[in-house]
CSV table of C-alpha atoms in Angstrom, one decimal:
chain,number,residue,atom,x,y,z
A,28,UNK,CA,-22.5,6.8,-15.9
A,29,UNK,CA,-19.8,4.1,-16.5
A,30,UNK,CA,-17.1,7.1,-17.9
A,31,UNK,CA,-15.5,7.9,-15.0
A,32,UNK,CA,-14.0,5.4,-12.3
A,33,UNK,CA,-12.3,6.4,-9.0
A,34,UNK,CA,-10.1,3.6,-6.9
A,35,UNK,CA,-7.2,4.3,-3.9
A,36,UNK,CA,-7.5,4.1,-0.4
A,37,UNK,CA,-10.5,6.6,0.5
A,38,UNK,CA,-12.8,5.8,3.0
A,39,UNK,CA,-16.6,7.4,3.0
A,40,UNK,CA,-16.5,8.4,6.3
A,41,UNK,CA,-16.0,11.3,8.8
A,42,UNK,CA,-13.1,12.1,10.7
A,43,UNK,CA,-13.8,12.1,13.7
A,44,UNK,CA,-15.4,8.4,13.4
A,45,UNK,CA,-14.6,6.5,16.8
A,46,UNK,CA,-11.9,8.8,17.6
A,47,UNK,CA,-11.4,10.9,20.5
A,48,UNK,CA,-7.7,12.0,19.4
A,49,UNK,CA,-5.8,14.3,17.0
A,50,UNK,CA,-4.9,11.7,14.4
A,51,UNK,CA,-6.5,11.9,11.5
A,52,UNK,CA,-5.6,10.1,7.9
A,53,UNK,CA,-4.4,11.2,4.8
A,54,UNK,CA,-5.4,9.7,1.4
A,55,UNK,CA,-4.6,9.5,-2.4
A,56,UNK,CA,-7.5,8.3,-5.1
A,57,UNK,CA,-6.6,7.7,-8.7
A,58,UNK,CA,-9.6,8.7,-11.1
A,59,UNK,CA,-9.6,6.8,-14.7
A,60,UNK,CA,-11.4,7.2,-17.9
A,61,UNK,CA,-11.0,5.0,-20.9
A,62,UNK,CA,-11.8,0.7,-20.9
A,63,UNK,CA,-10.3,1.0,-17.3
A,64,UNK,CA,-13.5,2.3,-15.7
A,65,UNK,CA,-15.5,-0.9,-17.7
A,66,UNK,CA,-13.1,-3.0,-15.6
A,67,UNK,CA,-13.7,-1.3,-12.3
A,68,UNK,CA,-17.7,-1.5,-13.4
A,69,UNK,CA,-17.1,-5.4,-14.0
A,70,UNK,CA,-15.9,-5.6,-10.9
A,71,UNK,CA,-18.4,-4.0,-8.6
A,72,UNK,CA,-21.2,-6.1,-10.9
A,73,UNK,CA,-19.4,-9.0,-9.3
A,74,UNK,CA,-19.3,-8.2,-5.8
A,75,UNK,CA,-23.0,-7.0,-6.0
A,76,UNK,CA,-24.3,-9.7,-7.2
A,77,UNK,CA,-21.7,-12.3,-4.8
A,78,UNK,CA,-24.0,-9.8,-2.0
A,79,UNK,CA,-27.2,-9.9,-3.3
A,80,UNK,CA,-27.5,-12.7,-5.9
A,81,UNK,CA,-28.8,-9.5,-8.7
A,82,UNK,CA,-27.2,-8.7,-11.6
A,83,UNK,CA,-26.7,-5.1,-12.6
A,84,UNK,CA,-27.0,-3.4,-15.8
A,85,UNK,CA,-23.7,-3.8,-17.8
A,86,UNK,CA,-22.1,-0.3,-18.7
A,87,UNK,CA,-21.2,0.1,-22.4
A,88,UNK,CA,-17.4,-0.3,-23.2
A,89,UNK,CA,-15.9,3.1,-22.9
A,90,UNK,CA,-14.0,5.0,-25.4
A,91,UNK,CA,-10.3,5.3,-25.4
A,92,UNK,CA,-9.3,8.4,-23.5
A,93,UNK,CA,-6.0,8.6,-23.1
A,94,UNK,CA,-2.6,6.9,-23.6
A,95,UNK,CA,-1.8,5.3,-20.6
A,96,UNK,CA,-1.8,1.7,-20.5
A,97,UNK,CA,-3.6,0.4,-17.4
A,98,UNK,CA,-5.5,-2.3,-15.8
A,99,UNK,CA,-7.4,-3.5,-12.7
A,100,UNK,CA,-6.5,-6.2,-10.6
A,101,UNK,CA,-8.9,-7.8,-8.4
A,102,UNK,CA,-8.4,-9.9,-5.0
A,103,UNK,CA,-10.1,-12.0,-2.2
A,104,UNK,CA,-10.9,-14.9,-1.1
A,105,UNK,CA,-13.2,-15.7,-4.2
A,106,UNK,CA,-10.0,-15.4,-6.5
A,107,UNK,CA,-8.3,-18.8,-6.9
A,108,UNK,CA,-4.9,-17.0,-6.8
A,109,UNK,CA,-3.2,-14.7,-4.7
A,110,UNK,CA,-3.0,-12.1,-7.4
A,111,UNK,CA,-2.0,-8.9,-5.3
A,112,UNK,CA,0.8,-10.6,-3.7
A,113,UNK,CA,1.8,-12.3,-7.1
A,114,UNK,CA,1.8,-8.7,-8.5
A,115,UNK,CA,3.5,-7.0,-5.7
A,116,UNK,CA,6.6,-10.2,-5.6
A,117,UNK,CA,6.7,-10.4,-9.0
A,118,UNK,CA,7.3,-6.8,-9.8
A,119,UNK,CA,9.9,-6.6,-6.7
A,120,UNK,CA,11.7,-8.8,-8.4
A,121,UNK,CA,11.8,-7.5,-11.7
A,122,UNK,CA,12.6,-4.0,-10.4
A,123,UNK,CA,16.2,-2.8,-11.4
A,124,UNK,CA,16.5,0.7,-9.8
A,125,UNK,CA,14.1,1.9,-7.6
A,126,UNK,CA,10.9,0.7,-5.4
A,127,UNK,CA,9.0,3.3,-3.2
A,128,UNK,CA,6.3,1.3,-1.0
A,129,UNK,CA,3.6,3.6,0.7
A,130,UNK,CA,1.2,1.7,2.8
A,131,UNK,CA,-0.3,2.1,6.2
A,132,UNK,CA,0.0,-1.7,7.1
A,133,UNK,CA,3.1,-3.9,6.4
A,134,UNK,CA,2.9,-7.2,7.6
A,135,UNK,CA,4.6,-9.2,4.7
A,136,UNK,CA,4.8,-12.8,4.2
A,137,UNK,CA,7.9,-14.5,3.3
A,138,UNK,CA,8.1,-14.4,0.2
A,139,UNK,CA,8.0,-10.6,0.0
A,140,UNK,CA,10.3,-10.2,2.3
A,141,UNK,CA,12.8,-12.3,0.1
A,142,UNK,CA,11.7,-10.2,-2.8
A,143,UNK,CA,12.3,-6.9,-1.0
A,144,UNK,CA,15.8,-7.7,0.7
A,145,UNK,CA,17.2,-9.1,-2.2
A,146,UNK,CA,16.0,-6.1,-4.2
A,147,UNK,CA,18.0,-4.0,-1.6
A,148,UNK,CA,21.1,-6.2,-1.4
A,149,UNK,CA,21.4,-6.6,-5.4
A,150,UNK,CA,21.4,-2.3,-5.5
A,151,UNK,CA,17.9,-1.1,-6.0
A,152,UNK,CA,17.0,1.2,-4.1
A,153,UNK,CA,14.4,0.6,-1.5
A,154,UNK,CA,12.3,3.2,0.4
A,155,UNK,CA,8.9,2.2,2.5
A,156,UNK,CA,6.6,5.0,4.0
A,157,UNK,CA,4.7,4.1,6.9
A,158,UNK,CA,3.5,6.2,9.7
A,159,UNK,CA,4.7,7.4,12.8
A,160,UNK,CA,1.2,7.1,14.4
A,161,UNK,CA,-0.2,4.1,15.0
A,162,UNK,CA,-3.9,3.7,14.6
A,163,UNK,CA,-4.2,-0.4,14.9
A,164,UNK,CA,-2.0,-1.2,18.2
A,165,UNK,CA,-1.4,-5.1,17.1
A,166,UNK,CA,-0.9,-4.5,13.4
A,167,UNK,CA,1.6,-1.3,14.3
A,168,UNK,CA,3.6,-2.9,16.3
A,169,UNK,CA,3.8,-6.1,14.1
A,170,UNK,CA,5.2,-3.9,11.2
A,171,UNK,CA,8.0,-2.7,13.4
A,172,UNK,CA,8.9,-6.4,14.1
A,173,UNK,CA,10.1,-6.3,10.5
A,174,UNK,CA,12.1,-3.0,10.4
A,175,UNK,CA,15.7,-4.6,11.7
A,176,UNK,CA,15.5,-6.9,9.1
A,177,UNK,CA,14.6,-4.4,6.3
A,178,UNK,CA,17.4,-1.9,7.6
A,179,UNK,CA,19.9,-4.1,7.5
A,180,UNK,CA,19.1,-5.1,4.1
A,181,UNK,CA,19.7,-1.9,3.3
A,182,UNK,CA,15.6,-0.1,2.7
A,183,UNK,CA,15.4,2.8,3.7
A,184,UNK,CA,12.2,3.4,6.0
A,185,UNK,CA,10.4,6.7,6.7
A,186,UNK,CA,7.8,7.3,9.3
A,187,UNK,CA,5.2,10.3,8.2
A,188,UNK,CA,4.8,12.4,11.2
A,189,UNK,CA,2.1,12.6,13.7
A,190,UNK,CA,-1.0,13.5,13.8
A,191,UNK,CA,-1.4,12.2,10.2
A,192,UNK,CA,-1.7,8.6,9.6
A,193,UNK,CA,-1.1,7.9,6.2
A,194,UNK,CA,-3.6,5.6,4.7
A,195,UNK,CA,-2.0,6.3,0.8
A,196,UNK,CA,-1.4,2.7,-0.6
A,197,UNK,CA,0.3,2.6,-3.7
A,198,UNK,CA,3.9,1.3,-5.4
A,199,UNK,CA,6.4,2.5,-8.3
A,200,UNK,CA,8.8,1.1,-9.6
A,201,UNK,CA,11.4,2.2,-11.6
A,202,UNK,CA,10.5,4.7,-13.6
A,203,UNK,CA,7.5,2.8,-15.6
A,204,UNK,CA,5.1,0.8,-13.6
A,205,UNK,CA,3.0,2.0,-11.1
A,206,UNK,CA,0.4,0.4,-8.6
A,207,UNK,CA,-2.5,2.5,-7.1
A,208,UNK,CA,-5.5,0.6,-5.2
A,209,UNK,CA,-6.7,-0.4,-2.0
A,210,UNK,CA,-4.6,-3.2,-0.9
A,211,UNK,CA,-2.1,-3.1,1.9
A,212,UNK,CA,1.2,-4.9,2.1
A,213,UNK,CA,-0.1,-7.4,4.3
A,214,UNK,CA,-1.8,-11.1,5.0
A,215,UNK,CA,-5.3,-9.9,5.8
A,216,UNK,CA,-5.5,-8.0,2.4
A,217,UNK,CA,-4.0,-10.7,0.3
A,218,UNK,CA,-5.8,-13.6,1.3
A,219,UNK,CA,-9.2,-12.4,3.2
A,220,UNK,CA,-9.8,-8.8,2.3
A,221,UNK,CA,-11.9,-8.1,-1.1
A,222,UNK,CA,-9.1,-5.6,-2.7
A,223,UNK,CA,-8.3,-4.3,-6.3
A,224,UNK,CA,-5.0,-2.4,-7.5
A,225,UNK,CA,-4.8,-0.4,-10.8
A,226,UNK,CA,-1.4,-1.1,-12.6
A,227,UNK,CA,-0.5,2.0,-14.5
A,228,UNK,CA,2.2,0.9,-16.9
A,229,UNK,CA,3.4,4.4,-17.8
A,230,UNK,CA,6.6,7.0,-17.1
A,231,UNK,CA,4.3,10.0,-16.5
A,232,UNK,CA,2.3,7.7,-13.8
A,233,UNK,CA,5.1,7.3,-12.1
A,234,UNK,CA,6.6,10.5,-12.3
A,235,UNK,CA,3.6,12.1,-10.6
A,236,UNK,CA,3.4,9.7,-8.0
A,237,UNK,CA,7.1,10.3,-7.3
A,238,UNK,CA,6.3,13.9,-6.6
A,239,UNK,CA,4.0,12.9,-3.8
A,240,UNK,CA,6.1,10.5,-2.7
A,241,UNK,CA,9.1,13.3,-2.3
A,242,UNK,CA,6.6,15.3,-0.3
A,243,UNK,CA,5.7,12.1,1.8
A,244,UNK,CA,9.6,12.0,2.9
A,245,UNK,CA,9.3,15.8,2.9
A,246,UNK,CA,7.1,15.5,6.2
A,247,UNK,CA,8.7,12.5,7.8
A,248,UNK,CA,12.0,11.2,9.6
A,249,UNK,CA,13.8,8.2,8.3
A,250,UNK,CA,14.6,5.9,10.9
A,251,UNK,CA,18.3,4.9,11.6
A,252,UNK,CA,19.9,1.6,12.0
A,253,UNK,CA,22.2,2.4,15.1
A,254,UNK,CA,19.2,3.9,17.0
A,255,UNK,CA,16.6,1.6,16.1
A,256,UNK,CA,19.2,-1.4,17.4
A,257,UNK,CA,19.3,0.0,20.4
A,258,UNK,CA,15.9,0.7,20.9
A,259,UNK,CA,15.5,-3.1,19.8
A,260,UNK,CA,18.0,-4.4,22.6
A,261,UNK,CA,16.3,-2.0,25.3
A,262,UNK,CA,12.8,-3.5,24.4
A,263,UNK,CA,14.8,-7.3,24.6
A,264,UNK,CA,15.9,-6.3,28.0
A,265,UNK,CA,12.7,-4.9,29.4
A,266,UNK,CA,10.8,-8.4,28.3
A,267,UNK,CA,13.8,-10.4,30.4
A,268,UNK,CA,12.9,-8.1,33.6
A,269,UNK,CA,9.0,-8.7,33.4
C-alpha cells in the first residue's frame, strides 16, 4: 500500500530449487517505513515501466516514521554512474575504525581493493564474511584468488560454515553508516546487474547489524595467513605437475 518497503538479499524461491545437496542459504531483509518506502516505490515504477513500457500508479509520499536518516541507492546498466561501487570506495575510504563486509560474492575491481588495503594498512579494522561453501564454482574460487592479498594487508577473513551459504549482503562502518541491499562486492553487480542498497546513516543501524555480524563470526573459522600460504604454494606446485 506504498507504507511499508522490504529490500536485502531474499530470494522468492524454494530451497531445494536445483539442488540435490545439503546447502542451503541464509538471508537478512531490512523492512522501512517513512519517505524511504516512496524511494523503493520510485524505483520499481522505473524498472516496470523499462519492462513493459506502462507506467504505474504513483504511491503518495509517506509520512515520517521514524528517526533514522536513510536512503536508496539504485544501480545498473541504465545508471550513467557506477553508483554502488562509488558508495562502497568512497565510504572505504572515509572509514576510520572499523569495516565489516558480508557478501556471498567478492570479486572486486581495483579500485576497491586499493580502498580496502589501505583501510587495513592505515589501522582500521577490516573483517569480510564469506562462505565456506561454495555455490557458484567460478565465482568461489575467483574470490579466494584475492584472499593472500587481503591477509596480508592485514583483513581479517571469516568463512561461515557449511551447509549454510550465506547470501546476507550488507556493510557498516564505523559505528554510523550502514549499507543493506542486494548488491554483491563484485563486477557483475556493479556494472550489469539491476541492484539497489539502502544507506542507513544511523548508530543504532549499525549497532544491530553488528550483533548479527558477531553471530556470523560466531559460526565461522577465520582463515590464517601461514596456512592459507601454504595451501597457496601447494595449489602453485600441483599446476607445475599438470
Amino acid at each position: 500500500d506504498g507504507m511499508v518497503g522490504y529490500t536485502g538479499s531474499q530470494n522468492i524461491v524454494t530451497k531445494n530449487y536445483h539442488r540435490k545437496d545439503d546447502l542451503y542459504y541464509e538471508e537478512l531483509v531490512a523492512r522501512v517505513q517513512g519517505p524511504a518506502v516512496w524511494q523503493l516505490s520510485a524505483i520499481f515504477r522505473t524498472d516496470w515501466y523499462a519492462e513493459t513500457r506502462k507506467f504505474l500508479a504513483v504511491d503518495k509520499l509517506p509520512a515520517v516514521a521514524g528517526t533514522v536518516r536513510a536512503q536508496l541507492l539504485p544501480s545498473g546498466p541504465s545508471y550513467r554512474e557506477s553508483s554502488n561501487l562509488k558508495l562502497y570506495t568512497a565510504l572505504m575510504h572515509g572509514a576510520r575504525k572499523k569495516i565489516v563486509i558480508v557478501t556471498p560474492y567478492f570479486v572486486p575491481d581495483d579500485a576497491l581493493m586499493t580502498a580496502l588495503t589501505s583501510a587495513a594498512q592505515r589501522g582500521v579494522e577490516v573483517t569480510i564474511i564469506n562462505s565456506e561453501v561454495i555455490d557458484k564454482v567460478l565465482v568461489g574460487h575467483a574470490q579466494r584468488s584475492y584472499y593472500e592479498e587481503l591477509l596480508l594487508a592485514g583483513v581479517r577473513i571469516f568463512l561461515y560454515k557449511k551447509p549454510v551459504f550465506l547470501h546476507t549482503k550488507h556493510m557498516t562502518i564505523d559505528d554510523r553508516i550502514a549499507v543493506v541491499g542486494s548488491s554483491n562486492i563484485d563486477i557483475r553487480s556493479f556494472e550489469l546487474d539491476l541492484e539497489v542498497s539502502l544507506v542507513l546513516y544511523d548508530k543504532k543501524s549499525v549497532a544491530n547489524l553488528r550483533t548479527i555480524e558477531k553471530r556470523y563470526i560466531q559460526n565461522s573459522s577465520q582463515i590464517n595467513l601461514k596456512k592459507w600460504l601454504k595451501r597457496a604454494e601447494l595449489k602453485r606446485r600441483l599446476l607445475k605437475r599438470l
